[in-house]
Coordinates of C-alpha atoms and ligand atoms in Angstrom, one line a residue:
Chain C
X74 CA 8.2 -11.4 -9.8
X75 CA 11.2 -13.7 -9.4
X76 CA 11.5 -13.9 -5.6
X77 CA 10.1 -11.7 -3.0
X78 CA 12.7 -11.3 -0.3
X79 CA 12.4 -9.0 2.7
X80 CA 14.9 -6.5 1.2
X81 CA 13.1 -6.5 -2.1
X82 CA 9.9 -5.7 -0.3
X83 CA 11.6 -2.8 1.7
X84 CA 13.1 -1.5 -1.6
X85 CA 9.7 -1.5 -3.3
X86 CA 8.0 0.3 -0.4
X87 CA 10.7 2.9 -0.3
X88 CA 10.1 3.6 -4.0
X89 CA 6.3 3.6 -3.5
X90 CA 6.2 6.3 -0.9
X91 CA 9.7 7.8 -1.2
X92 CA 12.4 6.9 1.3
X93 CA 11.6 9.6 3.9
X94 CA 7.8 9.2 3.9
X95 CA 8.1 5.4 4.1
X96 CA 10.6 5.4 7.0
X97 CA 8.6 8.2 8.6
X98 CA 5.5 6.1 8.5
X99 CA 7.4 3.1 9.9
X100 CA 8.8 5.2 12.7
X101 CA 5.3 6.7 13.4
X102 CA 3.7 3.3 13.5
X103 CA 6.5 1.9 15.7
X104 CA 6.4 5.0 17.9
X105 CA 2.6 4.8 18.5
X106 CA 2.9 1.0 19.2
X107 CA 5.7 1.6 21.6
X108 CA 3.8 4.4 23.3
X109 CA 0.8 2.0 23.6
X110 CA 2.9 -0.7 25.2
X111 CA 4.5 2.0 27.4
X112 CA 1.1 3.2 28.7
X113 CA 0.0 -0.4 29.3
X114 CA 3.1 -1.1 31.3
X115 CA 2.9 2.2 33.1
X116 CA -0.7 1.9 34.1
X117 CA -0.3 -1.8 34.9
X118 CA -3.8 -2.5 33.5
X119 CA -6.0 -1.8 30.6
X120 CA -8.5 0.9 31.3
X121 CA -11.8 -0.4 30.1
X122 CA -13.3 3.1 29.9
X123 CA -10.6 4.2 27.5
X124 CA -10.8 0.9 25.7
X125 CA -14.5 1.5 25.1
X126 CA -13.8 4.9 23.5
X127 CA -11.0 3.3 21.5
X128 CA -13.4 0.7 20.2
X129 CA -15.7 3.3 19.0
X130 CA -12.9 4.7 16.9
X131 CA -12.5 1.3 15.1
X132 CA -15.3 1.6 12.5
X133 CA -14.2 5.2 11.8
X134 CA -10.6 3.9 11.3
X135 CA -11.8 1.1 9.1
X136 CA -13.9 3.2 6.8
X137 CA -11.2 5.9 6.6
X138 CA -8.5 3.4 5.6
X139 CA -10.8 1.9 2.9
X140 CA -11.7 5.4 1.5
X141 CA -8.0 6.4 1.5
X142 CA -7.0 3.2 -0.4
X143 CA -9.8 3.6 -3.0
X144 CA -8.9 7.3 -3.5
X145 CA -5.2 6.8 -4.1
X146 CA -5.8 3.8 -6.5
X147 CA -8.7 5.3 -8.6
X148 CA -10.9 2.4 -7.7
X149 CA -14.0 1.6 -5.7
X150 CA -16.2 -1.1 -4.1
X151 CA -17.6 -2.2 -7.5
X152 CA -14.1 -3.3 -8.6
X153 CA -14.0 -6.2 -6.2
X154 CA -13.6 -9.1 -8.6
X155 CA -12.9 -12.2 -6.4
X156 CA -12.3 -13.5 -3.0
X157 CA -8.7 -12.2 -2.7
X158 CA -10.0 -8.7 -3.4
X159 CA -12.4 -9.0 -0.5
X160 CA -9.7 -10.4 1.8
X161 CA -7.3 -7.6 0.9
X162 CA -10.1 -5.0 1.5
X163 CA -11.0 -6.5 4.8
X164 CA -7.3 -6.5 5.7
X165 CA -7.1 -2.8 4.9
X166 CA -10.2 -2.1 7.0
X167 CA -8.9 -4.2 9.9
X168 CA -5.6 -2.4 9.8
X169 CA -7.4 0.9 9.9
X170 CA -9.6 -0.2 12.8
X171 CA -6.8 -1.5 14.9
X172 CA -4.6 1.4 14.1
X173 CA -7.3 3.9 15.1
X174 CA -8.1 2.0 18.3
X175 CA -4.4 1.9 19.4
X176 CA -4.0 5.6 18.5
X177 CA -7.1 6.7 20.4
X178 CA -6.3 4.6 23.4
X179 CA -2.7 5.8 23.6
X180 CA -3.6 9.4 23.2
X181 CA -6.2 9.2 25.9
X182 CA -3.8 7.5 28.3
X183 CA -1.1 10.1 27.6
X184 CA -3.4 13.0 28.0
X185 CA -5.3 11.7 31.1
X186 CA -3.2 9.2 33.0
X187 CA -5.0 7.3 35.7
X188 CA -4.7 8.7 39.2
X189 CA -2.0 6.8 41.1
X190 CA -3.3 5.0 44.1
X191 CA -0.1 4.1 45.9
Chain Y
X211 CA -3.7 -6.9 34.9
X212 CA 0.0 -7.2 35.5
X213 CA 2.0 -7.5 38.6
X214 CA 5.5 -6.1 39.0
X215 CA 7.2 -9.4 38.0
X216 CA 5.4 -9.2 34.6
X217 CA 6.3 -5.6 34.4
X218 CA 10.1 -6.4 34.2
X219 CA 9.4 -9.1 31.7
X220 CA 7.4 -6.8 29.6
X221 CA 9.9 -4.1 29.8
X222 CA 12.5 -6.4 28.5
X223 CA 10.2 -7.4 25.7
X224 CA 9.6 -3.7 25.1
X225 CA 13.3 -3.0 24.7
X226 CA 13.6 -6.1 22.4
X227 CA 10.9 -4.7 20.3
X228 CA 12.7 -1.3 20.0
X229 CA 16.0 -3.1 19.1
X230 CA 14.1 -5.1 16.5
X231 CA 12.7 -2.0 14.9
X232 CA 16.3 -0.6 14.7
X233 CA 17.5 -3.7 13.0
X234 CA 14.7 -3.5 10.5
X235 CA 15.6 0.1 9.7
X236 CA 19.2 -1.0 9.0
X237 CA 18.2 -3.9 6.9
X238 CA 16.4 -1.4 4.6
X239 CA 19.6 0.5 3.9
X240 CA 22.0 -2.1 2.6
X241 CA 21.8 -3.9 -0.8
X242 CA 22.2 -7.7 -1.2
X243 CA 25.6 -8.4 0.3
X244 CA 27.7 -10.6 -1.9
X245 CA 31.4 -11.2 -2.3
X246 CA 32.9 -8.9 -4.9
X247 CA 34.9 -10.2 -7.8
X248 CA 38.1 -8.3 -8.7
X249 CA 38.7 -7.6 -12.3
X250 CA 39.9 -4.9 -14.6
X251 CA 37.6 -5.8 -17.5
X252 CA 36.0 -3.0 -19.4
X253 CA 32.2 -3.6 -19.8
X254 CA 30.3 -1.4 -22.2
X255 CA 26.5 -1.3 -21.8
X256 CA 24.5 0.2 -24.7
X257 CA 21.3 1.9 -23.5
X258 CA 20.4 3.2 -20.0
X259 CA 16.8 2.1 -20.1
X260 CA 15.2 -0.6 -17.9
X261 CA 17.8 -3.3 -18.7
X262 CA 20.9 -1.3 -19.1
X263 CA 20.5 0.7 -15.9
X264 CA 19.6 -2.4 -13.8
X265 CA 22.6 -4.2 -15.1
X266 CA 24.9 -1.2 -14.5
X267 CA 23.8 -1.2 -10.8
X268 CA 24.1 -4.9 -10.3
X269 CA 27.5 -5.2 -12.0
X270 CA 28.9 -2.2 -10.1
X271 CA 27.9 -3.9 -6.9
X272 CA 29.2 -7.2 -7.9
X273 CA 32.6 -6.3 -9.5
X274 CA 35.5 -4.5 -7.9
X275 CA 37.8 -2.6 -10.2
X276 CA 35.8 -3.2 -13.4
X277 CA 35.5 -0.2 -15.7
X278 CA 31.8 0.1 -16.6
X279 CA 30.7 2.5 -19.3
X280 CA 27.0 3.0 -20.2
X281 CA 26.0 4.8 -23.4
X282 CA 22.7 6.6 -23.9
X283 CA 22.0 9.8 -25.7
X284 CA 18.6 10.4 -24.0
X285 CA 18.8 12.6 -20.9
X286 CA 15.3 11.5 -19.8
X287 CA 14.6 8.0 -18.4
X288 CA 11.1 6.8 -19.3
X289 CA 9.0 4.5 -17.2
X290 CA 7.1 3.2 -20.2
X291 CA 4.5 1.0 -18.4
X292 CA 3.1 4.3 -17.1
X293 CA 2.2 5.5 -20.6
X294 CA -1.0 3.5 -20.4
X295 CA -2.0 5.2 -17.1
X296 CA -1.2 8.6 -18.6
X297 CA -3.3 7.8 -21.7
X298 CA -6.1 6.8 -19.4
X299 CA -6.1 10.2 -17.7
X300 CA -5.0 8.8 -14.4
X301 CA -1.5 10.2 -14.2
X302 CA 0.2 13.3 -15.5
X303 CA 2.8 13.1 -18.3
X304 CA 5.7 13.6 -15.8
X305 CA 4.6 10.4 -14.0
X306 CA 6.8 8.5 -16.4
X307 CA 9.7 10.9 -16.6
X308 CA 12.9 10.9 -14.6
X309 CA 16.6 11.5 -15.6
X310 CA 19.0 8.9 -16.9
X311 CA 21.7 10.0 -14.5
X312 CA 19.7 9.7 -11.2
X313 CA 19.6 5.9 -11.4
X314 CA 23.3 5.3 -12.2
X315 CA 25.7 4.3 -9.4
X316 CA 28.9 6.1 -8.7
X317 CA 31.8 4.6 -10.6
X318 CA 29.8 3.9 -13.7
X319 CA 30.7 6.3 -16.5
X320 CA 27.8 7.6 -18.7
X321 CA 28.5 8.6 -22.3
X322 CA 25.6 10.9 -23.0
X323 CA 25.4 10.2 -26.7
X324 CA 24.0 7.4 -28.9
X325 CA 26.1 4.5 -30.2
X326 CA 26.5 4.8 -34.0
X327 CA 28.5 1.7 -34.8
X328 CA 29.3 -1.7 -33.2
X329 CA 32.1 -3.8 -34.5
X330 CA 32.0 -7.2 -32.8
X331 CA 35.1 -8.4 -34.5
X332 CA 37.3 -5.5 -33.4
X333 CA 35.3 -5.3 -30.1
X334 CA 34.6 -1.6 -30.4
X335 CA 31.7 0.7 -30.2
X336 CA 31.7 4.0 -32.1
X337 CA 29.7 6.9 -30.6
X338 CA 27.7 9.5 -32.5
X339 CA 30.3 12.1 -31.5
X340 CA 33.1 10.2 -33.1
X341 CA 34.7 8.6 -30.0
X342 CA 35.5 4.9 -30.2
X343 CA 35.2 2.6 -27.1
X344 CA 37.0 -0.8 -26.9
X345 CA 35.3 -3.3 -24.7
X346 CA 36.1 -6.7 -23.2
X347 CA 32.3 -7.4 -22.7
X348 CA 29.4 -5.7 -24.4
X349 CA 25.8 -5.7 -23.2
X350 CA 23.4 -4.6 -26.0
X351 CA 20.3 -3.0 -24.4
X352 CA 19.1 -0.1 -26.5
X353 CA 15.5 -1.2 -26.6
X354 CA 13.7 -1.0 -29.9
X355 CA 12.6 1.7 -32.3
X356 CA 9.1 2.5 -33.3
X357 CA 8.9 2.7 -37.1
X358 CA 6.4 5.5 -37.5
X359 CA 7.4 6.0 -41.1
X360 CA 6.1 2.5 -41.9
X361 CA 2.5 3.8 -41.4
X362 CA 1.8 5.7 -44.6
X363 CA 0.1 9.0 -44.2
X364 CA 0.8 9.3 -40.5
X365 CA 3.2 11.5 -38.7
X366 CA 3.6 12.2 -35.0
X367 CA 2.5 15.8 -35.2
X368 CA -1.0 14.6 -35.9
X369 CA -1.3 13.0 -32.4
X370 CA -4.0 14.5 -30.2
X371 CA -6.1 16.0 -33.1
X372 CA -8.8 14.3 -35.3
X373 CA -9.1 11.4 -32.9
X374 CA -5.5 10.2 -33.5
X375 CA -3.6 8.8 -30.6
X376 CA -0.2 7.2 -30.1
X377 CA 0.2 5.9 -26.6
X378 CA 3.6 4.3 -27.4
X379 CA 5.3 7.5 -28.7
X380 CA 6.2 9.0 -25.3
X381 CA 4.8 10.6 -22.2
X382 CA 3.6 13.8 -23.9
X383 CA 2.0 11.8 -26.8
X384 CA 0.3 9.6 -24.2
X385 CA -1.1 12.7 -22.6
X386 CA -2.3 14.0 -26.0
X387 CA -3.8 10.6 -26.7
X388 CA -5.8 10.9 -23.4
X389 CA -7.1 14.3 -24.5
X390 CA -8.3 12.8 -27.8
X391 CA -9.8 9.7 -26.0
X392 CA -11.5 11.9 -23.5
X393 CA -13.1 14.0 -26.2
X394 CA -14.1 10.9 -28.2
X395 CA -15.8 9.2 -25.2
X396 CA -17.8 12.4 -24.5
X397 CA -19.7 11.8 -27.7
X398 CA -19.1 8.4 -29.1
X399 CA -18.4 7.3 -32.6
X400 CA -16.2 4.6 -34.1
X401 CA -13.0 3.6 -32.3
X402 CA -10.6 1.3 -34.1
X403 CA -7.6 -0.5 -32.4
X404 CA -4.9 -2.7 -33.7
X405 CA -1.3 -3.9 -33.3
X406 CA 1.7 -4.3 -35.6
X407 CA 2.6 -7.5 -37.2
X408 CA 6.2 -7.3 -35.9
X409 CA 7.3 -8.4 -32.4
X410 CA 6.3 -5.6 -30.0
X411 CA 6.9 -4.5 -26.5
X412 CA 4.1 -5.2 -24.1
X413 CA 1.7 -7.0 -26.5
X414 CA -1.0 -6.5 -23.9
X415 CA -1.0 -2.7 -24.3
X416 CA -3.2 -2.4 -27.4
X417 CA -5.7 -4.7 -25.8
X418 CA -5.7 -2.7 -22.5
X419 CA -6.3 0.5 -24.3
X420 CA -9.3 -0.9 -26.1
X421 CA -10.8 -2.0 -22.7
X422 CA -10.1 1.4 -21.2
X423 CA -11.8 3.3 -24.0
X424 CA -14.8 1.0 -23.6
X425 CA -14.8 1.7 -19.9
X426 CA -14.8 5.4 -20.3
X427 CA -17.6 5.3 -22.8
X428 CA -19.6 3.2 -20.4
X429 CA -18.9 5.6 -17.4
X430 CA -19.9 8.6 -19.5
X431 CA -23.0 6.9 -20.8
X432 CA -21.9 7.1 -24.5
X433 CA -21.2 3.4 -25.0
X434 CA -24.5 3.0 -26.9
X435 CA -23.3 5.6 -29.4
X436 CA -19.9 4.0 -29.7
X437 CA -18.7 1.2 -31.9
X438 CA -15.4 -0.4 -30.9
X439 CA -13.4 -2.5 -33.4
X440 CA -10.2 -4.5 -32.8
X441 CA -8.2 -5.5 -35.9
X442 CA -5.8 -8.3 -34.9
X443 CA -2.7 -8.7 -37.1
X444 CA -2.9 -12.5 -37.0
X445 CA -5.5 -15.2 -36.4
X446 CA -5.6 -14.5 -32.6
X447 CA -5.8 -11.6 -30.2
X448 CA -2.8 -12.7 -28.0
X449 CA 0.0 -15.2 -28.8
X450 CA -0.5 -17.3 -25.6
X451 CA -3.5 -19.6 -26.4
X452 CA -5.1 -19.7 -23.0
X453 CA -4.9 -16.0 -22.6
X454 CA -6.2 -15.5 -26.1
X455 CA -9.3 -17.5 -25.3
X456 CA -10.0 -15.4 -22.2
X457 CA -9.5 -12.1 -24.1
X458 CA -11.7 -13.4 -26.9
X459 CA -14.5 -14.1 -24.4
X460 CA -14.1 -10.7 -22.7
X461 CA -14.1 -8.9 -26.1
X462 CA -17.3 -10.7 -26.9
X463 CA -18.8 -9.8 -23.6
X464 CA -17.9 -6.1 -24.0
X465 CA -19.4 -6.1 -27.5
X466 CA -16.2 -5.3 -29.6
X467 CA -16.1 -6.1 -33.3
X468 CA -13.1 -8.3 -33.9
X469 CA -11.3 -8.7 -37.3
X470 CA -8.4 -11.1 -37.8
X471 CA -5.4 -11.0 -40.2
X472 CA -5.6 -7.2 -40.5
X473 CA -2.2 -5.4 -40.7
X474 CA -2.2 -1.6 -40.8
X475 CA -0.9 0.0 -44.0
X476 CA -2.0 3.6 -43.9
X477 CA -3.9 6.3 -42.2
X478 CA -5.8 9.0 -44.0
X479 CA -6.3 11.9 -41.4
X480 CA -8.5 13.9 -43.8
X481 CA -11.0 11.1 -44.6
X482 CA -10.5 9.5 -41.2
X483 CA -9.9 6.1 -42.6
X484 CA -7.5 3.3 -41.7
X485 CA -6.4 1.0 -44.5
X486 CA -5.4 -2.6 -43.6
X487 CA -3.8 -5.3 -45.6
X488 CA -5.8 -8.5 -45.3
X489 CA -5.6 -11.9 -47.1
X490 CA -8.6 -10.5 -49.2
X491 CA -6.7 -7.4 -50.2
X492 CA -6.8 -3.8 -48.8
X493 CA -9.7 -3.0 -46.5
X494 CA -10.8 0.4 -45.2
X495 CA -12.2 1.0 -41.7
X496 CA -13.4 4.5 -40.8
X497 CA -12.4 5.8 -37.4
X498 CA -13.3 8.7 -35.0
X499 CA -10.6 7.6 -32.6
X500 CA -7.6 5.3 -32.9
X501 CA -4.3 4.5 -31.2
X502 CA -1.5 4.1 -33.8
X503 CA 1.0 1.4 -32.9
X504 CA 3.7 1.1 -35.6
X505 CA 6.0 -1.8 -36.5
X506 CA 8.9 -2.3 -34.1
X507 CA 12.5 -3.1 -34.9
X508 CA 15.9 -3.3 -33.4
X509 CA 17.7 0.1 -33.5
X510 CA 19.7 0.8 -36.7
X511 CA 23.0 0.5 -35.0
X512 CA 22.2 -3.1 -34.1
X513 CA 20.9 -4.0 -37.5
X514 CA 24.1 -2.7 -39.1
X515 CA 26.4 -4.5 -36.7
X516 CA 26.0 -8.1 -37.8
X517 CA 24.8 -9.1 -34.4
X518 CA 21.2 -9.7 -35.6
X519 CA 19.7 -13.1 -36.5
X520 CA 20.2 -13.8 -40.2
X521 CA 17.3 -16.2 -40.7
X522 CA 14.7 -15.1 -38.1
X523 CA 12.9 -11.8 -37.9
X524 CA 14.9 -10.6 -40.9
X525 CA 12.9 -7.4 -41.2
X526 CA 13.3 -6.6 -37.5
X527 CA 16.9 -7.4 -36.6
X528 CA 16.7 -8.7 -33.0
X529 CA 20.1 -9.8 -31.6
X530 CA 21.0 -13.4 -32.1
X531 CA 21.3 -14.7 -28.5
X532 CA 20.7 -18.0 -26.9
X533 CA 17.3 -17.8 -25.4
X534 CA 18.3 -19.2 -22.0
X535 CA 21.6 -17.5 -21.4
X536 CA 21.1 -14.3 -23.5
X537 CA 24.7 -14.7 -24.7
X538 CA 25.3 -14.0 -28.3
X539 CA 25.5 -17.2 -30.3
X540 CA 28.6 -16.1 -32.3
X541 CA 30.3 -13.6 -30.0
X542 CA 30.6 -15.1 -26.5
X543 CA 31.6 -11.7 -24.9
X544 CA 28.4 -10.1 -26.2
X545 CA 25.0 -10.3 -24.4
X546 CA 21.6 -8.7 -25.1
X547 CA 19.0 -7.8 -22.6
X548 CA 15.6 -6.2 -22.8
X549 CA 13.5 -5.5 -25.9
X550 CA 16.4 -5.9 -28.4
X551 CA 17.1 -9.5 -27.5
X552 CA 16.1 -12.0 -30.2
X553 CA 14.1 -14.3 -28.1
X554 CA 10.6 -15.5 -28.8
X555 CA 9.0 -13.8 -25.7
X556 CA 10.0 -11.2 -23.2
X557 CA 9.5 -7.7 -24.5
X558 CA 8.3 -6.3 -21.1
X559 CA 9.9 -4.6 -18.2
X560 CA 8.9 -7.6 -16.1
X561 CA 10.9 -9.8 -18.4
X562 CA 13.9 -7.5 -17.9
X563 CA 13.7 -8.1 -14.2
X564 CA 14.3 -11.8 -14.9
X565 CA 16.8 -11.4 -17.7
X566 CA 19.1 -9.0 -16.0
X567 CA 20.2 -11.4 -13.2
X568 CA 20.8 -14.1 -15.8
X569 CA 23.1 -11.9 -17.8
X570 CA 24.8 -10.8 -14.6
X571 CA 25.5 -14.4 -13.5
X572 CA 26.9 -15.4 -16.9
X573 CA 29.0 -12.3 -17.3
X574 CA 30.5 -12.6 -13.8
X575 CA 31.1 -16.3 -14.2
X576 CA 32.8 -15.7 -17.5
X577 CA 35.1 -13.1 -16.0
X578 CA 35.9 -15.5 -13.2
X579 CA 36.7 -18.3 -15.7
X580 CA 33.7 -20.2 -14.4
X581 CA 30.3 -21.3 -15.6
X582 CA 26.8 -21.0 -14.3
X583 CA 23.5 -22.7 -15.1
X584 CA 21.4 -19.4 -14.6
X585 CA 18.7 -19.5 -17.2
X586 CA 16.0 -17.3 -18.5
X587 CA 12.7 -19.2 -19.0
X588 CA 11.0 -16.6 -21.2
X589 CA 9.1 -15.1 -18.2
X590 CA 6.9 -12.3 -19.6
X591 CA 4.2 -10.5 -17.7
X592 CA 1.5 -8.0 -18.4
X593 CA -1.1 -6.7 -16.0
X594 CA -3.9 -6.7 -18.5
X595 CA -6.2 -3.8 -17.5
X596 CA -9.8 -4.6 -18.3
X597 CA -11.2 -1.3 -16.9
X598 CA -10.2 1.4 -14.5
X599 CA -10.0 -0.5 -11.2
X600 CA -9.5 -4.1 -12.5
X601 CA -6.9 -6.1 -14.3
X602 CA -5.7 -9.6 -15.0
X603 CA -2.2 -10.4 -13.9
X604 CA -0.9 -12.5 -16.8
X605 CA 2.4 -14.2 -16.6
X606 CA 3.8 -16.8 -19.0
X607 CA 7.0 -18.3 -20.3
X608 CA 8.5 -19.7 -23.5
X609 CA 6.2 -22.7 -23.4
X610 CA 3.1 -20.6 -23.3
X611 CA 2.6 -21.9 -19.8
X612 CA 1.1 -19.6 -17.2
X613 CA 3.6 -19.0 -14.4
X614 CA 1.7 -17.1 -11.7
X615 CA 3.8 -15.4 -9.1
X616 CA 1.1 -15.9 -6.5
X617 CA -0.4 -19.3 -7.4
X618 CA -3.6 -20.0 -5.6
X619 CA -3.8 -16.4 -4.3
X620 CA -4.0 -14.2 -7.4
X621 CA -5.8 -16.0 -10.2
X622 CA -4.2 -15.2 -13.6
X623 CA -7.3 -15.1 -15.8
X624 CA -9.6 -13.4 -13.4
X625 CA -10.4 -9.7 -13.5
X626 CA -9.3 -8.5 -10.1
X627 CA -8.9 -5.4 -8.1
X628 CA -5.6 -6.6 -6.5
X629 CA -4.1 -7.0 -10.0
X630 CA -5.1 -3.4 -10.7
X631 CA -3.3 -2.4 -7.5
X632 CA -0.2 -4.3 -8.8
X633 CA -0.3 -2.2 -12.0
X634 CA -1.2 1.1 -10.5
X635 CA 0.7 1.1 -7.2
X636 CA 3.3 -1.6 -7.1
X637 CA 4.6 -1.8 -10.6
X638 CA 6.5 1.5 -10.7
X639 CA 7.9 1.0 -7.3
X640 CA 9.1 -2.5 -8.3
X641 CA 10.5 -1.1 -11.6
X642 CA 12.4 1.6 -9.8
X643 CA 13.8 -0.9 -7.3
X644 CA 14.8 -3.0 -10.3
X645 CA 16.7 -0.1 -11.8
X646 CA 18.6 0.3 -8.6
X647 CA 19.5 -3.4 -8.8
X648 CA 17.5 -4.1 -5.6
X649 CA 14.7 -6.2 -7.1
Ligands
FAD57 C1 2.8 1.8 -23.8 C2 3.7 0.8 -23.1 C3 3.2 0.0 -22.1 C4 4.0 -0.9 -21.5 N1 3.4 -1.6 -20.4 C5 4.2 -2.5 -19.8 C6 3.7 -3.2 -18.7 O1 2.6 -3.1 -18.2 N2 4.5 -4.1 -18.0 C7 5.8 -4.3 -18.5 O2 6.5 -5.1 -17.9 N3 6.3 -3.7 -19.5 C8 5.6 -2.8 -20.2 N4 6.1 -2.1 -21.3 C9 7.4 -2.5 -21.8 C10 8.6 -2.0 -21.2 O3 8.6 -0.6 -21.0 C11 9.8 -2.3 -22.0 O4 9.8 -3.7 -22.3 C12 11.2 -2.1 -21.2 O5 11.3 -0.7 -21.0 C13 12.3 -2.6 -22.0 O6 13.6 -2.2 -21.5 P1 14.8 -1.9 -22.4 O7 15.9 -1.6 -21.4 O8 15.0 -3.1 -23.3 O9 14.5 -0.7 -23.3 P2 14.1 0.8 -22.9 O10 13.7 0.9 -21.5 O11 13.3 1.3 -23.9 O12 15.5 1.6 -22.9 C14 16.3 1.6 -24.1 C15 17.4 2.8 -23.9 O13 18.3 2.7 -24.9 C16 18.6 4.0 -25.4 N5 19.1 3.8 -26.8 C17 18.4 3.7 -27.9 N6 19.3 3.6 -29.0 C18 20.5 3.8 -28.5 C19 21.8 3.8 -29.1 N7 22.0 3.7 -30.4 N8 22.9 4.0 -28.3 C20 22.7 4.1 -27.0 N9 21.5 4.0 -26.3 C21 20.4 3.9 -27.1 C22 17.3 4.7 -25.3 O14 17.5 6.1 -25.3 C23 16.7 4.1 -24.0 O15 17.1 4.9 -22.9 C24 5.3 -1.1 -21.9 C25 5.8 -0.3 -22.9 C26 5.0 0.6 -23.6 C27 5.6 1.5 -24.7

């Protein structure tokens, strides 16, 4: 590839998923992140009980993300051929884990907001 | 924990984040913004494949008032790098098929017929329907033709039966080839692969298909009952020496029989025998499965036009262009891009991606009465699949130097999953973005 600019990257992702699905996913990711920030600000603190449950979702998210990527790319663990492959795979797992944690935390906070003291 | 002062600060940050996301969304909608050049030149592009379509989009965005006409008789656009995935049973035939019109920008006129005649002296193009177009600038991008008739005894209606495949012939033939390969690898037998002695598009494709057949036989447990032969047309498996050595090692590891200096002459479907010309005379190799790849040449319209090299590739007729500017060496208002260009490397879609901006720069500069030092370095790339799930991302230039896009990150001569992802997931998206002039 000649030069990988930000617009090229966006254009490639639009083609990969289709314009609507791609921007839909971006909007969904941004929306969940914003809601997460929103509940943090609203609640003024991190709820450690909710955080614990969110943490439990992390391995599930990691495994789900890896299975998803292998399924759509007709490949598997045995195809890891070098360090960069392992790094990319760990990145996929980490993204799945963090995404799942944020999602679970946010959903809990929205469904069961902490009782207001003042 | 946050107190209320932090709360305001975070709310501002929160709003900033939202605004940033909005800006990001906008950035995705616009193309590369550049000053437009006003002109009333008439530019004719022959062929709406990878190169022609990408150029039409880029020139339409770059020039104001220009008349751009693109000529192509095929209603379907084919994403050809997908043929290998179709022939490996991983994608359906329609994976590679779209329409020619859907990629073309407003303001570019499509003539839905083939060019039948080019007269570079009179600066005209005659269409199959009889119409004649005059041009100020001509971009020759009709790809290449597959010379099936040159393989004695073979015709395309044999594909899919008797272990005869032809991945190159088109999406449906690629799917039929998969059916034949799938059947073959269920039981085993003798598989024979080869490539033509002419220049060819994607010289890695015959090698990939050999690896893929081996992979399926292994997965199905029939590799022990399978003999795999690769008959190279010259003294090497791949023209780039460092890549050739790597492929030679892998072929050895996978247990393929390799013959050199074998050029296919004929196929006998009844006896299931391939005959090759070799320095020792004709040699027969029996097959239960094969992938026929015929000689490749410039389309007839180009070979008749006087635009071809007179002293190089005389049996093939590639357009005589400067290898760095892609401008015709005798007709400065004529350019060639893509497979038809008479340059020593570069018959891949990835090369097109590098050639098209060079042609664009030279053409625009010429219209503006200016010059540019934009130069094509021979960049050619091929994600060389070595099995389902792994590939080597091979990129090289005119000097046979490796020119990795991700040096130090993606090793070129290593079989990697990430290189497979490039081929299976990123390549079509990048290709489509290129067609739109966005990549
Ligand atoms: C099996 C296979 C695997 C491949 N794998 C890869 C890969 O992994 N990576 C990669 O980068 N490249 C790959 N390629 C190569 C890539 O597809 C081509 O190099 C690329 O499409 C060339 O673009 P082009 O515009 O020159 O020709 P094309 O895309 O072939 O387009 C030519 C167009 O010109 C039209 N045309 C023909 N004659 C005329 C005429 N007389 N008048 C008007 N129009 C005409 C045709 O209808 C066609 O639409 C592969 C190709 C094949 C066949």
